[in-house]
Amino acid sequence: ELNFCSYFLITWDIIRYSNSMGFMHVGRGSGANSIVSYCLGITDICPLELDLYFERFLNLNRKSPPDFDIDWSWQNRDTILEYIFDRYGKDHVAFCGTNVEFKYKSIFREVGKVFGLPKEELDELAKRPMIQHDKNEVVQLVHQYGKLLEKFPNQRSMHSCGILISEEPITNYTALEMPPKGFPIVQFDMNVAEDIGLEKFDILSQRGLGTINDTVELIKKTRGVSVDIRDTTLSKDEAQANEYLAIGKTIGCFYIESPAMRGLLRRLKCDNYRILVAASSIIRPGVAQSGMMREYIFRHNHPDQFEYFHSVFEEHLKETYGIMVYQEDVIKIAQYFGGLSLADGDILRRAMSGKGRSIEKLREVKNNFFESCKKLGHSEALTAEAYRQIESFAGYSFCKAHSASYAVESYQSLYLKVYYPLEFMVSVINNQGGFYRTEVYIHEAKMSGGNIQVPCVNISDFQTILKGKDIYLGLMVLEGLETRIAHGIVEEREKNGDYKSLEDFIKRIPIGIETVQILIFIGAFRFTGKPKNELLVEARILLVNFKPEN
C-alpha cells in the first residue's frame, strides 16, 4: 500500500554489489525491524528472535517513509558511492543538501565583519555570552542586526550520508551544485526531499567495520585460517567471549570500549547478547540522567526485589523489568497504558528520534495522553509519573533494532579480540579509530603477548605489521613524519632494496634534518648498530652544510 518495493529493491541491489566485492556492511536503523530486509540480507538480525516491533518501521499512520542506515568500512564507502552514481545514472542521483542556519557564533562573526571589527574582537563576541559583551554602540548594532538573522539560512552544505535517487531526472526538481568532494548536491534538505517523495538512502562509514575486515584478512595471512565473521553462531553467543563481556575486557571493541560502557557491563554481569543489546541502549544520556539506568541495574541483579509500576508495564516490558529502555517501549506504553492512537504514537516516535520536533504537536499529544488516561481510570499522580518517564526517555532512547545491530558488530569484534588478540589489536591501530589514543591500543597489544618494536626504516611499513609475535609499529604512528615521506621510505626500499646506512638513506630519500632527527630519536636506524648521538652528528654533517660538490 505504501509503495515501498522499489526502495527495498534498490537497497538490495546495493547490498548485492557490496557482497560481490567482498565488503562487509551493517544494516541498522528502523529497517532492521523488518523480516523482509533480514531475508534479503540487508540487515543481520532476525526480528522474530529479538521480538522487534514492526510498526516502528512501517505503519499506515507513519507520514514519512522510513529508511535503512547502512554502514560500510571507511575504506570502502567511496566504492559504494561510485557504484550508485554509475548504476542509477548521474542524472538521477545526488547528495541531499542541508541549509546551515545562522547560529550564535556565526551571527556575531558575520555581522561583526560587516562593521569592520578585528579578529580578536570577533573571537571575544563569539566565545562569550551576550551579557558579558562590551556595551559600545557598534556591539549594540551587532546585537540588533544579529537578532534579525537568527534561524535564517547562512550557507548550503552537504548532508553527511543521505543520497537521493529520483525516477525523473533530478534536475526536474532542483539545480545541482558541485562541491569540491566531486559528488553533486541538491539545493534542498531532507524534509523537502521527503515532501517531494524522493527516495533517500543513508550510506555511512565507520572505522569499527574496517577493524573487523582487516583482522579477518590478517588472520588469513598470518595463520592461514578463514574466519566467517558474518556467521552469527560465532558472533552471538560464545562462551569465552561472554566471559570477557562480563568483566568488561572490551578495549578496542566497537561501541563497548568506553570506561562508562565497560563499567556498565561489569555491573550488569553481562554474559550474553540480549543483555548487551539492552546495555547499548541504557548507556544513552537520557536513560542515565533520569535514574533509570541505576534502576535497571538493580532490577537486573535483584529480579525479586522490585514491584512493577503498573500491570501494563509488567505485561509489555517484562524483558526490561518494567523499564522503558527502547523507543519501542515508549510507544507501547503510550498505546497500551495511555490509550493513544497509532498516529499520536508516531508523533512521539518522531520527537524521540529528534526528527521534526514540533512543540505544539507534542503538547497536543500530552493533552490527549492525560485525557485518555482519565477515561481509562488511571489516577492523576499515576498518569503524571508515567508521562514523566516517557518524557525523560524521549530525548535519547535508542531504537531497539539499532541497538541490536550495533551489538552484533560489538560481538564480532569481541570474538576476534578473544581468539586472535594480536591480529585484532594491530587492525585497531591501523584503523586509527576508537575511543582511546593509539598508545592505549599499543599497550593492550603488549598485554596480549605481543612484542612491540618501534619503527625501523628497513622493516616497518606505512601501517603496523605483525611478524609472529613481533608487532612492528608503522611509520604512520610517528608524529611529525609527513605521510608523503613515510610512503616514500617504504616504496624506495621495495624498489631498490634495504638501506645500508644512514648516509645511503639520506642519498635515497629527499628529507630534511628535522625529520631525520625524529627517525634517529625513535631508533629507526638501530640496524646500523651505531649509538644515537653518533648518528645525529653524522646526519648534521651530511645535511646541515650539505653541498653537492662536497
CSV table of N, CA and C in Angstrom, one decimal, residues 29 42-43 75 99 101 112 118 145 186 214 225 233 244 262 283 342 346 355 366 383 385 409 421 458 507 521:
chain,number,residue,atom,x,y,z
A,29,GLY,N,19.2,0.9,12.0
A,29,GLY,CA,18.0,1.8,11.8
A,29,GLY,C,16.7,1.0,11.9
A,42,ILE,N,19.8,-7.5,3.9
A,42,ILE,CA,20.1,-6.0,4.1
A,42,ILE,C,20.5,-5.8,5.6
A,43,THR,N,19.8,-6.5,6.5
A,43,THR,CA,20.2,-6.5,7.9
A,43,THR,C,20.6,-7.9,8.4
A,75,GLN,N,37.0,2.5,4.5
A,75,GLN,CA,37.9,2.3,3.3
A,75,GLN,C,37.0,2.0,2.0
A,99,ASN,N,20.7,23.1,4.8
A,99,ASN,CA,20.9,24.5,4.9
A,99,ASN,C,21.3,24.8,6.3
A,101,GLU,N,21.9,27.1,9.3
A,101,GLU,CA,21.3,28.4,9.6
A,101,GLU,C,22.3,29.2,10.4
A,112,GLY,N,29.7,41.1,12.8
A,112,GLY,CA,30.8,41.9,13.2
A,112,GLY,C,31.8,42.2,12.1
A,118,PRO,N,38.0,43.8,14.2
A,118,PRO,CA,39.1,43.0,14.0
A,118,PRO,C,38.9,41.6,14.6
A,145,TYR,N,21.2,43.7,14.7
A,145,TYR,CA,21.0,43.1,13.4
A,145,TYR,C,21.1,41.5,13.6
A,186,VAL,N,21.9,18.5,-4.2
A,186,VAL,CA,20.7,19.2,-4.5
A,186,VAL,C,20.6,20.4,-3.6
A,214,ASP,N,39.9,-5.9,8.4
A,214,ASP,CA,41.4,-6.0,8.4
A,214,ASP,C,41.8,-7.2,9.2
A,225,VAL,N,44.0,-19.2,8.4
A,225,VAL,CA,42.6,-19.6,8.9
A,225,VAL,C,41.6,-18.6,8.3
A,233,THR,N,26.5,-17.7,14.5
A,233,THR,CA,26.7,-18.7,15.5
A,233,THR,C,28.0,-18.3,16.3
A,244,TYR,N,34.6,-12.5,28.7
A,244,TYR,CA,35.2,-11.2,28.5
A,244,TYR,C,34.2,-10.1,28.7
A,262,ARG,N,32.2,-0.1,29.8
A,262,ARG,CA,32.9,-1.3,30.5
A,262,ARG,C,32.4,-1.4,31.9
A,283,ILE,N,23.0,3.0,28.1
A,283,ILE,CA,24.2,3.9,28.3
A,283,ILE,C,23.9,5.3,27.8
A,342,LEU,N,-2.3,5.2,17.2
A,342,LEU,CA,-1.0,4.9,16.5
A,342,LEU,C,-0.4,6.2,15.9
A,346,ASP,N,3.2,7.8,16.6
A,346,ASP,CA,4.2,8.2,15.6
A,346,ASP,C,4.8,9.6,15.8
A,355,LYS,N,13.6,14.0,14.9
A,355,LYS,CA,13.2,14.4,13.6
A,355,LYS,C,11.9,15.3,13.6
A,366,LYS,N,0.5,15.3,24.6
A,366,LYS,CA,0.5,15.2,26.1
A,366,LYS,C,-1.0,15.3,26.6
A,383,THR,N,-0.7,8.9,36.2
A,383,THR,CA,-0.5,9.4,34.8
A,383,THR,C,0.7,10.3,34.7
A,385,GLU,N,3.4,10.5,36.5
A,385,GLU,CA,4.6,9.7,36.7
A,385,GLU,C,4.9,9.0,35.4
A,409,GLU,N,27.8,-6.1,15.8
A,409,GLU,CA,29.1,-5.6,15.4
A,409,GLU,C,30.1,-5.7,16.6
A,421,PRO,N,44.0,-12.1,19.5
A,421,PRO,CA,44.2,-10.7,20.1
A,421,PRO,C,45.2,-9.9,19.3
A,458,ASN,N,64.1,-0.2,7.8
A,458,ASN,CA,64.3,-1.4,6.9
A,458,ASN,C,63.2,-2.5,7.1
A,507,LYS,N,70.9,9.7,1.0
A,507,LYS,CA,71.0,9.9,-0.5
A,507,LYS,C,69.8,9.5,-1.3
A,521,PHE,N,65.9,9.7,16.8
A,521,PHE,CA,65.5,9.6,18.2
A,521,PHE,C,64.7,8.4,18.5
